[in-house]
Coordinates of C-alpha atoms in Angstrom, one line a residue:
X1 CA 127.2 27.8 118.9
X2 CA 124.1 29.8 118.1
X3 CA 121.3 29.8 115.6
X4 CA 121.6 32.6 113.1
X5 CA 119.1 35.4 112.9
X6 CA 115.7 34.6 111.6
X7 CA 116.7 36.7 108.6
X8 CA 120.0 37.6 107.0
X9 CA 121.8 40.2 104.9
X10 CA 121.2 39.5 101.2
X11 CA 124.8 38.5 100.5
X12 CA 127.4 36.8 102.7
X13 CA 129.8 39.3 104.3
X14 CA 127.8 42.3 103.4
X15 CA 126.6 45.1 105.7
X16 CA 124.1 44.1 108.3
X17 CA 120.6 45.6 108.6
X18 CA 117.8 45.4 111.2
X19 CA 115.8 42.2 110.9
X20 CA 112.1 43.1 111.2
X21 CA 110.3 39.8 110.7
X22 CA 110.3 36.1 111.5
X23 CA 108.4 33.0 110.1
X24 CA 107.2 29.8 111.8
X25 CA 108.5 27.2 112.4
X26 CA 111.1 29.3 114.1
X27 CA 114.7 28.8 112.9
X28 CA 116.8 27.3 115.7
X29 CA 119.3 24.5 115.7
X30 CA 116.8 21.7 116.8
X31 CA 118.5 18.6 118.1
X32 CA 117.8 15.1 116.8
X33 CA 115.7 12.6 118.7
X34 CA 118.0 10.7 121.1
X35 CA 115.8 7.7 121.4
X36 CA 116.9 4.8 119.1
X37 CA 113.5 3.1 118.7
X38 CA 112.0 6.4 117.7
X39 CA 114.2 6.4 114.6
X40 CA 113.3 3.1 113.0
X41 CA 111.5 5.0 110.2
X42 CA 114.4 7.5 109.9
X43 CA 116.6 9.7 112.1
X44 CA 115.2 13.2 112.4
X45 CA 115.1 16.4 114.4
X46 CA 112.6 16.7 117.2
X47 CA 111.5 18.9 120.0
X48 CA 108.3 20.1 121.6
X49 CA 106.7 21.4 124.8
X50 CA 108.4 24.9 124.6
X51 CA 108.7 27.5 127.4
X52 CA 109.8 31.1 126.8
X53 CA 110.3 33.3 129.8
X54 CA 111.7 36.8 130.1
X55 CA 114.7 37.1 132.4
X56 CA 116.8 40.3 132.9
X57 CA 115.5 41.6 129.6
X58 CA 116.2 38.6 127.5
X59 CA 114.1 35.7 126.2
X60 CA 115.0 32.2 127.4
X61 CA 113.7 29.2 125.5
X62 CA 113.7 25.6 126.8
X63 CA 112.1 22.6 125.2
X64 CA 112.2 18.8 125.1
X65 CA 115.3 16.8 124.1
X66 CA 117.7 19.7 123.6
X67 CA 120.7 19.2 126.0
X68 CA 120.6 22.9 126.8
X69 CA 118.6 26.0 126.0
X70 CA 118.6 29.2 124.0
X71 CA 118.6 32.9 124.8
X72 CA 117.8 35.9 122.7
X73 CA 117.7 39.6 123.1
X74 CA 115.3 40.2 120.2
X75 CA 113.3 36.9 119.7
X76 CA 115.2 36.6 116.4
X77 CA 118.8 35.7 117.0
X78 CA 118.9 32.7 119.3
X79 CA 122.1 31.6 121.0
X80 CA 122.3 27.9 122.2
X81 CA 123.8 27.1 125.6
X82 CA 124.9 23.5 125.9
X83 CA 123.9 22.1 129.3
X84 CA 123.1 18.7 130.9
X85 CA 120.7 19.1 133.8
X86 CA 120.2 15.4 134.6
X87 CA 122.7 12.9 136.1
X88 CA 123.7 9.4 135.1
X89 CA 121.5 7.8 137.7
X90 CA 118.4 9.4 136.3
X91 CA 118.7 6.9 133.3
X92 CA 116.8 8.8 130.7
X93 CA 117.5 9.2 127.0
X94 CA 116.0 12.7 126.5
X95 CA 117.6 14.8 129.2
X96 CA 114.9 17.4 130.2
X97 CA 111.5 16.5 128.9
X98 CA 108.8 19.2 128.9
X99 CA 110.8 21.4 131.4
X100 CA 109.2 23.9 133.8
X101 CA 110.9 27.3 133.8
X102 CA 110.1 30.2 136.0
X103 CA 111.6 33.4 137.5
X104 CA 111.7 33.8 141.3
X105 CA 113.1 37.0 142.6
X106 CA 116.4 37.5 140.7
X107 CA 116.7 33.8 139.9
X108 CA 115.8 31.6 136.9
X109 CA 114.7 28.1 137.9
X110 CA 114.3 24.9 135.9
X111 CA 112.8 21.5 136.6
X112 CA 112.2 18.6 134.2
X113 CA 109.3 16.1 133.9
X114 CA 109.6 13.0 136.0
X115 CA 107.6 10.4 137.8
X116 CA 110.5 9.9 140.2
X117 CA 111.5 11.7 143.4
X118 CA 115.1 12.4 142.7
X119 CA 115.2 15.1 140.0
X120 CA 116.8 18.4 141.1
X121 CA 115.5 21.9 140.7
X122 CA 118.2 24.1 139.2
X123 CA 118.8 27.8 139.6
X124 CA 120.9 30.5 138.0
X125 CA 121.5 34.2 138.2
X126 CA 123.7 34.1 135.1
X127 CA 122.2 31.6 132.6
X128 CA 123.9 33.2 129.6
X129 CA 127.2 32.0 131.1
X130 CA 125.8 28.6 131.9
X131 CA 126.3 29.1 135.6
X132 CA 123.9 26.8 137.5
X133 CA 123.6 25.2 140.9
X134 CA 121.0 23.0 142.6
X135 CA 118.2 24.8 144.5
X136 CA 117.4 21.3 145.9
X137 CA 118.9 18.0 144.8
X138 CA 115.5 16.2 144.8
X139 CA 112.0 17.5 144.3
X140 CA 110.2 14.9 146.2
X141 CA 106.7 14.9 144.6
X142 CA 107.9 15.1 141.0
X143 CA 105.5 15.7 138.2
X144 CA 105.1 15.2 134.5
X145 CA 104.7 18.2 132.2
X146 CA 105.2 20.5 135.2
X147 CA 104.6 24.2 135.5
X148 CA 105.6 26.5 138.4
X149 CA 103.7 29.8 138.9
X150 CA 104.8 32.5 141.3
X151 CA 101.8 34.7 142.2
X152 CA 101.9 38.4 143.0
X153 CA 101.5 37.7 146.7
X154 CA 104.7 35.6 146.7
X155 CA 103.0 32.2 146.9
X156 CA 104.4 29.5 144.6
X157 CA 102.2 26.9 142.8
X158 CA 103.0 23.8 140.7
X159 CA 100.7 22.3 138.1
X160 CA 101.3 19.0 136.3
X161 CA 99.7 16.1 134.4
X162 CA 99.8 14.2 131.1
X163 CA 97.1 11.6 130.8
X164 CA 93.9 10.5 129.0
X165 CA 92.4 9.2 132.2
X166 CA 93.4 11.7 134.9
X167 CA 93.1 15.5 135.2
X168 CA 95.6 18.3 135.6
X169 CA 96.7 18.8 139.2
X170 CA 97.7 21.8 141.2
X171 CA 99.4 22.3 144.6
X172 CA 101.0 25.1 146.6
X173 CA 104.8 24.8 147.1
X174 CA 106.9 26.4 149.8
X175 CA 109.0 28.9 147.8
X176 CA 112.0 28.4 150.0
X177 CA 112.1 24.7 150.7
X178 CA 110.1 23.6 147.6
X179 CA 108.2 21.2 149.9
X180 CA 104.5 20.7 149.0
X181 CA 101.9 22.4 151.2
X182 CA 99.0 20.0 151.5
X183 CA 98.1 17.6 148.7
X184 CA 97.5 18.0 145.0
X185 CA 94.0 19.1 143.9
X186 CA 92.2 18.3 140.7
X187 CA 92.2 21.3 138.3
X188 CA 90.5 20.3 135.1
X189 CA 89.6 17.1 133.2
X190 CA 88.7 17.2 129.4
X191 CA 85.1 17.3 128.4
X192 CA 85.2 16.0 124.8
X193 CA 81.5 15.2 124.9
X194 CA 80.9 19.0 124.9
X195 CA 84.0 20.6 123.3
X196 CA 84.6 19.1 119.8
X197 CA 88.2 20.2 119.5
X198 CA 89.1 18.0 122.5
X199 CA 88.4 14.8 120.7
X200 CA 91.4 12.6 119.9
X201 CA 92.7 12.0 116.4
X202 CA 93.5 13.8 113.1
X203 CA 89.8 13.8 112.4
X204 CA 88.7 14.4 116.0
X205 CA 86.7 11.2 116.1
X206 CA 88.3 9.6 119.2
X207 CA 89.6 6.7 117.1
X208 CA 92.2 4.5 118.8
X209 CA 92.5 6.5 122.1
X210 CA 90.7 8.9 124.4
X211 CA 92.1 12.4 124.3
X212 CA 95.1 13.5 126.5
X213 CA 95.3 16.6 128.7
X214 CA 98.8 17.8 129.4
X215 CA 101.2 20.7 129.3
X216 CA 99.9 23.0 132.1
X217 CA 100.8 26.7 132.0
X218 CA 99.4 29.5 134.3
X219 CA 99.1 33.2 133.3
X220 CA 97.6 35.9 135.5
X221 CA 95.9 38.9 134.0
X222 CA 93.6 41.6 135.6
X223 CA 93.3 39.5 138.8
X224 CA 92.2 36.4 137.0
X225 CA 94.0 33.1 136.6
X226 CA 94.2 31.5 133.2
X227 CA 95.3 27.8 133.4
X228 CA 96.3 26.6 129.9
X229 CA 96.6 23.0 128.9
X230 CA 97.4 21.0 125.8
X231 CA 94.9 18.6 124.1
X232 CA 94.0 16.2 122.5
X233 CA 97.3 14.7 121.2
X234 CA 100.6 16.1 120.0
X235 CA 100.6 14.1 116.7
X236 CA 97.6 16.0 115.2
X237 CA 96.9 19.1 113.2
X238 CA 94.3 20.0 115.8
X239 CA 96.7 19.9 118.8
X240 CA 95.8 22.9 120.7
X241 CA 96.1 24.8 124.0
X242 CA 92.8 25.3 125.8
X243 CA 92.3 27.6 128.8
X244 CA 90.2 27.6 132.0
X245 CA 89.7 30.8 134.0
X246 CA 89.3 31.3 137.7
X247 CA 89.7 33.7 140.6
X248 CA 92.2 31.6 142.5
X249 CA 95.4 29.8 141.4
X250 CA 93.8 26.5 142.4
X251 CA 90.4 27.2 141.0
X252 CA 87.6 26.5 140.6
X253 CA 87.9 27.2 136.9
X254 CA 85.5 27.8 134.0
X255 CA 86.5 26.7 130.5
X256 CA 86.7 29.1 127.6
X257 CA 84.8 27.2 124.9
X258 CA 87.3 27.8 122.1
X259 CA 90.9 26.6 122.1
X260 CA 93.3 29.4 122.9
X261 CA 96.1 28.3 120.7
X262 CA 94.8 26.5 117.6
X263 CA 96.2 26.1 114.0
X264 CA 94.8 23.1 112.2
X265 CA 95.5 24.3 108.7
X266 CA 98.4 25.5 106.6
X267 CA 102.0 24.5 106.2
X268 CA 102.9 24.3 109.9
X269 CA 100.0 22.7 111.8
X270 CA 99.4 22.3 115.4
X271 CA 99.8 24.7 118.3
X272 CA 99.6 22.8 121.5
X273 CA 101.6 22.3 124.8
X274 CA 103.1 25.8 125.0
X275 CA 103.5 28.8 127.2
X276 CA 102.3 32.4 127.2
X277 CA 104.8 35.3 127.8
X278 CA 104.9 39.1 127.6
X279 CA 107.7 40.9 125.7
X280 CA 109.4 44.1 127.0
X281 CA 106.8 46.2 125.1
X282 CA 103.9 44.5 126.9
X283 CA 102.8 42.5 123.9
X284 CA 101.6 39.0 124.7
X285 CA 102.9 36.0 122.8
X286 CA 102.3 32.2 122.9
X287 CA 105.0 29.6 122.0
X288 CA 103.8 26.1 121.2
X289 CA 104.4 22.8 119.5
X290 CA 104.1 22.2 115.7
X291 CA 103.4 18.6 114.5
X292 CA 105.3 16.8 111.7
X293 CA 104.9 13.2 113.0
X294 CA 106.1 11.4 109.8
X295 CA 109.2 9.5 110.9
X296 CA 107.8 9.3 114.4
X297 CA 104.7 10.6 116.3
X298 CA 107.1 12.8 118.3
X299 CA 108.7 14.5 115.3
X300 CA 107.9 18.2 116.0
X301 CA 108.9 21.8 115.8
X302 CA 108.2 25.1 117.6
X303 CA 106.1 28.2 116.7
X304 CA 105.6 31.6 118.2
X305 CA 102.3 33.4 117.8
X306 CA 100.9 36.8 118.8
X307 CA 98.4 36.5 121.7
X308 CA 96.5 38.7 124.1
X309 CA 93.4 39.5 126.1
X310 CA 90.4 41.4 124.7
X311 CA 88.3 44.1 126.5
X312 CA 86.3 41.4 128.2
X313 CA 89.4 39.5 129.4
X314 CA 88.9 36.7 126.9
X315 CA 92.3 35.2 126.2
X316 CA 93.2 34.5 122.6
X317 CA 96.0 33.7 120.2
X318 CA 96.2 34.9 116.6
X319 CA 96.9 32.0 114.1
X320 CA 95.7 33.9 111.0
X321 CA 98.6 33.6 108.5
X322 CA 100.5 32.0 111.4
X323 CA 103.2 30.4 109.2
X324 CA 103.6 33.5 107.0
X325 CA 106.1 36.3 107.9
X326 CA 105.3 38.3 111.0
X327 CA 106.8 41.4 112.5
X328 CA 109.1 40.9 115.5
X329 CA 108.0 42.5 118.8
X330 CA 109.8 45.8 118.4
X331 CA 107.8 46.4 115.2
X332 CA 104.3 45.6 116.5
X333 CA 102.5 48.9 116.2
X334 CA 100.1 48.7 113.3
X335 CA 96.3 47.8 113.4
X336 CA 95.5 44.1 113.5
X337 CA 95.8 42.4 110.1
X338 CA 94.6 38.9 111.2
X339 CA 92.0 37.7 113.6
X340 CA 88.5 38.7 114.0
X341 CA 87.7 41.9 115.8
X342 CA 89.6 42.9 118.9
X343 CA 88.4 46.3 120.0
X344 CA 90.2 47.1 123.2
X345 CA 92.5 44.1 122.9
X346 CA 95.8 44.0 124.7
X347 CA 98.3 41.9 122.9
X348 CA 100.7 41.4 120.0
X349 CA 98.1 40.6 117.3
X350 CA 99.1 43.4 115.0
X351 CA 102.1 41.6 113.5
X352 CA 101.2 40.0 110.1
X353 CA 103.3 41.6 107.4
X354 CA 100.8 41.1 104.6
X355 CA 103.4 39.3 102.5
X356 CA 101.7 36.5 100.6
X357 CA 102.9 33.1 99.5
X358 CA 104.0 33.4 95.9
X359 CA 104.7 29.8 94.8
X360 CA 102.0 27.5 96.2
X361 CA 101.8 24.5 93.8
X362 CA 103.7 26.4 91.1
X363 CA 106.0 24.6 88.6
X364 CA 109.3 23.3 90.1
X365 CA 112.5 22.0 88.4
X366 CA 115.2 20.1 90.2
X367 CA 118.7 18.7 89.7
X368 CA 117.7 15.2 90.6
X369 CA 115.0 13.3 92.6
X370 CA 115.3 10.5 95.1
X371 CA 112.7 7.8 94.5
X372 CA 109.2 9.1 95.2
X373 CA 110.2 12.3 97.0
X374 CA 108.9 14.4 94.1
X375 CA 109.8 18.0 93.3
X376 CA 106.4 19.5 93.9
X377 CA 106.3 18.3 97.5
X378 CA 108.5 21.3 98.2
X379 CA 105.7 23.7 97.3
X380 CA 102.6 21.9 98.4
X381 CA 102.3 23.7 101.8
X382 CA 102.5 20.5 103.7
X383 CA 105.4 20.2 106.2
X384 CA 104.9 16.4 106.2
X385 CA 106.0 15.9 102.6
X386 CA 109.3 16.8 101.0
X387 CA 111.4 16.7 97.9
X388 CA 114.8 15.0 98.2
X389 CA 117.6 15.2 95.7
X390 CA 119.4 11.9 95.0
X391 CA 122.5 13.1 97.0
X392 CA 123.5 15.7 99.5
X393 CA 126.3 16.9 97.2
X394 CA 127.3 20.4 96.3
X395 CA 125.5 21.5 93.2
X396 CA 122.1 19.9 93.8
X397 CA 119.4 22.5 93.2
X398 CA 115.7 23.3 93.1
X399 CA 114.1 26.1 91.2
X400 CA 110.5 27.5 91.6
X401 CA 108.5 29.4 89.1
X402 CA 106.3 32.1 90.6
X403 CA 104.1 32.1 87.4
X404 CA 104.6 35.8 86.8
X405 CA 106.8 38.7 87.9
X406 CA 106.2 39.4 91.6
X407 CA 107.7 41.5 94.4
X408 CA 109.8 39.1 96.5
X409 CA 110.4 40.2 100.1
X410 CA 111.4 37.0 102.0
X411 CA 112.2 33.3 101.5
X412 CA 111.9 30.5 103.9
X413 CA 114.0 27.3 103.5
X414 CA 112.6 24.3 105.4
X415 CA 115.1 21.4 105.3
X416 CA 113.8 17.8 105.6
X417 CA 115.6 14.9 107.2
X418 CA 116.5 12.3 104.6
X419 CA 119.1 9.6 105.4
X420 CA 120.7 11.7 108.2
X421 CA 122.8 9.8 110.7
X422 CA 122.5 11.8 113.9
X423 CA 121.1 10.9 117.3
X424 CA 120.7 13.6 120.0
X425 CA 122.0 17.2 120.1
X426 CA 124.8 18.0 117.6
X427 CA 127.4 20.7 117.8
X428 CA 129.2 22.2 114.8
X429 CA 126.7 21.2 112.1
X430 CA 125.8 23.7 109.5
X431 CA 124.1 24.4 106.2
X432 CA 125.5 26.3 103.2
X433 CA 123.7 27.4 100.1
X434 CA 123.1 30.1 97.4
X435 CA 119.9 31.6 96.3
X436 CA 119.5 33.0 92.8
X437 CA 116.7 35.0 91.1
X438 CA 115.8 35.3 87.4
X439 CA 113.2 37.1 85.3
X440 CA 113.3 34.5 82.5
X441 CA 114.5 31.3 84.1
X442 CA 117.7 31.4 82.0
X443 CA 119.8 34.3 83.2
X444 CA 120.4 34.0 87.0
X445 CA 121.6 36.7 89.5
X446 CA 122.9 35.9 92.9
X447 CA 120.3 36.9 95.6
X448 CA 121.7 35.4 98.8
X449 CA 125.1 33.9 99.4
X450 CA 125.3 31.6 102.5
X451 CA 128.3 29.6 101.1
X452 CA 130.4 30.7 104.2
X453 CA 127.7 30.1 106.8
X454 CA 128.8 28.0 109.8
X455 CA 125.5 27.7 111.7
X456 CA 122.7 25.1 111.7
X457 CA 119.7 26.7 110.1
X458 CA 117.0 23.9 109.5
X459 CA 114.2 26.5 108.9
X460 CA 116.3 29.4 107.6
X461 CA 114.3 32.5 106.9
X462 CA 115.8 35.3 104.8
X463 CA 114.2 38.8 104.9
X464 CA 115.5 40.7 101.9
X465 CA 116.9 44.1 102.6
X466 CA 115.7 45.3 99.2
X467 CA 112.7 43.6 97.6
X468 CA 113.2 42.3 94.1
X469 CA 111.0 42.1 91.1
X470 CA 111.5 38.6 89.7
X471 CA 109.7 35.4 88.5
X472 CA 112.1 32.5 89.4
X473 CA 113.9 31.6 92.6
X474 CA 116.6 28.9 92.6
X475 CA 118.2 27.3 95.7
X476 CA 121.6 25.6 95.2
X477 CA 123.1 23.3 97.8
X478 CA 126.7 23.9 98.9
X479 CA 126.8 21.9 102.1
X480 CA 124.3 19.8 104.2
X481 CA 125.0 18.8 107.8
X482 CA 124.1 15.2 106.9
X483 CA 122.0 13.1 104.6
X484 CA 120.4 14.1 101.3
X485 CA 119.6 17.6 100.1
X486 CA 115.9 17.6 101.0
X487 CA 113.3 20.4 101.2
X488 CA 109.8 20.3 102.8
X489 CA 109.1 23.9 101.9
X490 CA 110.8 26.3 99.6
X491 CA 108.5 29.2 100.4
X492 CA 108.7 32.5 98.6
X493 CA 106.9 35.5 100.2
X494 CA 106.0 39.0 98.9
X495 CA 103.2 40.4 96.7
X496 CA 101.9 39.5 93.3
X497 CA 101.4 42.4 90.9
X498 CA 97.8 41.4 90.1
X499 CA 94.4 41.9 91.6
X500 CA 93.3 40.6 95.0
X501 CA 90.7 37.8 95.0
X502 CA 87.0 38.5 94.9
X503 CA 84.8 38.2 98.0
X504 CA 83.7 34.6 98.7
X505 CA 80.0 34.1 97.8
X506 CA 77.5 31.6 99.1
X507 CA 79.3 30.7 102.2
X508 CA 77.2 28.2 104.2
X509 CA 77.6 26.4 107.5
X510 CA 75.7 23.2 107.9
X511 CA 75.2 22.4 111.6
X512 CA 72.6 19.8 112.7
X513 CA 71.2 18.4 115.9
X514 CA 73.0 15.1 115.3
X515 CA 76.3 16.4 116.7
X516 CA 76.5 20.1 117.3
X517 CA 80.2 19.9 118.0
X518 CA 80.6 19.6 114.2
X519 CA 79.7 21.4 111.0
X520 CA 80.2 21.2 107.3
X521 CA 81.3 24.5 105.7
X522 CA 81.0 25.0 102.0
X523 CA 81.4 28.0 99.6
X524 CA 81.5 28.9 96.0
X525 CA 85.1 28.7 94.7
X526 CA 86.9 32.0 93.9
X527 CA 88.6 31.6 90.5
X528 CA 91.8 33.5 91.4
X529 CA 92.2 32.3 95.0
X530 CA 94.7 29.6 96.2
X531 CA 93.5 29.4 99.8
X532 CA 90.9 30.7 102.2
X533 CA 90.9 31.8 105.9
X534 CA 87.9 30.7 107.9
X535 CA 87.3 32.7 111.1
X536 CA 85.1 31.4 113.9
X537 CA 84.1 32.4 117.3
X538 CA 81.4 32.9 119.9
X539 CA 80.5 36.5 119.0
X540 CA 80.6 38.5 115.7
X541 CA 83.6 40.5 117.2
X542 CA 85.3 37.5 118.8
X543 CA 86.3 35.3 115.9
X544 CA 89.5 34.2 117.5
X545 CA 90.1 30.8 115.8
X546 CA 91.3 30.8 112.2
X547 CA 91.7 27.8 109.8
X548 CA 93.6 28.2 106.5
X549 CA 92.3 25.9 103.8
X550 CA 94.2 25.3 100.5
X551 CA 92.8 24.3 97.2
X552 CA 89.3 23.3 98.5
X553 CA 85.9 24.9 98.8
X554 CA 84.8 22.9 101.9
X555 CA 85.9 22.3 105.4
X556 CA 84.7 19.9 108.1
X557 CA 84.8 21.8 111.4
X558 CA 84.7 19.6 114.5
X559 CA 85.9 22.1 117.1
X560 CA 82.7 23.6 118.5
X561 CA 81.1 23.8 121.9
X562 CA 77.9 21.9 121.4
X563 CA 76.0 24.2 123.8
X564 CA 76.7 27.5 122.2
X565 CA 76.0 29.3 118.9
X566 CA 79.0 30.1 116.6
X567 CA 79.8 32.8 114.2
X568 CA 81.8 32.4 111.0
X569 CA 83.2 34.5 108.2
X570 CA 85.6 33.7 105.3
X571 CA 88.2 35.5 103.1
X572 CA 89.9 34.4 99.9
X573 CA 93.7 34.6 99.5
X574 CA 96.0 34.9 96.5
X575 CA 99.5 36.1 95.7
X576 CA 98.3 39.7 95.6
X577 CA 96.5 39.9 98.8
X578 CA 93.3 39.1 100.7
X579 CA 89.6 39.7 99.7
X580 CA 87.1 41.5 101.9
X581 CA 85.5 39.1 104.4
X582 CA 82.1 37.7 103.8
X583 CA 79.2 38.7 106.0
X584 CA 79.4 37.1 109.4
X585 CA 76.9 34.3 109.7
X586 CA 75.5 32.7 112.8
X587 CA 75.2 28.9 113.2
X588 CA 72.9 27.8 116.0

């Protein structure tokens, strides 16, 4: 079984065409949580802690709880390979958790998180065919959230750690016997007293617990070592990957003040515990964890984001419009659309399509509604909320009014889990539906026919071969894999036929001596804007973190290094495009 492409021909059975774009969360057949006491508030899909590596020209994706892995030749069409790596005596629910994956010579190797001494390291030279054997039957030192890194000189290192008390650790490993060489050394411990984004909690106030450091990943670039780590907690919008930089695989390291992978706003929030990889065209990308955390704290998804290094070897990830349609690697060739100034940058940042969200908070009509799962939750740009029909029956539907005639280029369908009855990885489940469009809301024309689909597409993304001028989009259910027909996001992308928003005026940043990790940002509302992008960074041309804010003219920023000045700019967003950015301002 495989996940369908991240886009599809406009009608079932029609001629295929080259898929150019994708949209986060990525559309793969996520398994359901296998842990019974994690489902007391409802059974649901869950994965996290992703790793993507290139092996023999293909992308290989591993993540938590999946009873297998995916491969893709184009980062669009993902094929699932069912595989159990653990044995009955390991006595775990979730198979591989936060797996380490690396390439050593002509071999792909895999190892899962464990505090025990009896987990094997697996190896394969033909993972597409699911051909694996044990490199060793027991990796004696174990390690939770492990990462193995093979340096250019042939030396192998392992990093691990997941704790709110202890640091990340690193150690050299014999690449033939996988025996440790020496003892583990401390790599880095969080410094939330200095870096505001490292504070625990949705509001970064350290309520309830101290912050966690976890999810190590090492990248080498221009002779420097970039040790990445996840913090402060996977449940939160501010879940991020930070990075420390050194001249040796085991340090010492100096932190980059800003988080590398950071997406606290928008539909799909959170971008922590991930991995950085390079595609065949030398574009850098970062894959990481998206938080939902409604039915359980560990209800999560996966996102892929353009990343890179600037001319000063600062590592960054571009989260601007990070859950809007982006070009796939083969199409990355235009100037940067998002982010904040990357002269001389090396990376995949030039990938935003410029297609805007056309139906944010617009009128919605539905066939039925279950209890308080109201219709407009499907268009509120919050993955945590969703509309549910009263049943999962064929014929249930939802229609969204764009407000005026727009150029529709793509549609993303984000299914929610309501009353599903699955535990663990399922095979043979599928979604079927039809999409219609209408100029007047009365006369409907078939736009996409997936009534014969036989694949599991929980975040289906349809790139239209030919854009359409229309005002209404209707989604009609044919078949659900289980539970009710429920949608957390019916998201329509393209371009409005109106004017772009005006420039934001009177943008101010209030930063005081009381706590310089935090600031209160305010601005005069723009009448024809539905959202704003706030860019921030440590220099006017290094505004590498971006926060999208919907339907508000303020933002409480708690992510700063208290010992450095910051720079900010803001742009307004509507269905027809993006305003010019405001003048960059400095906040001491």
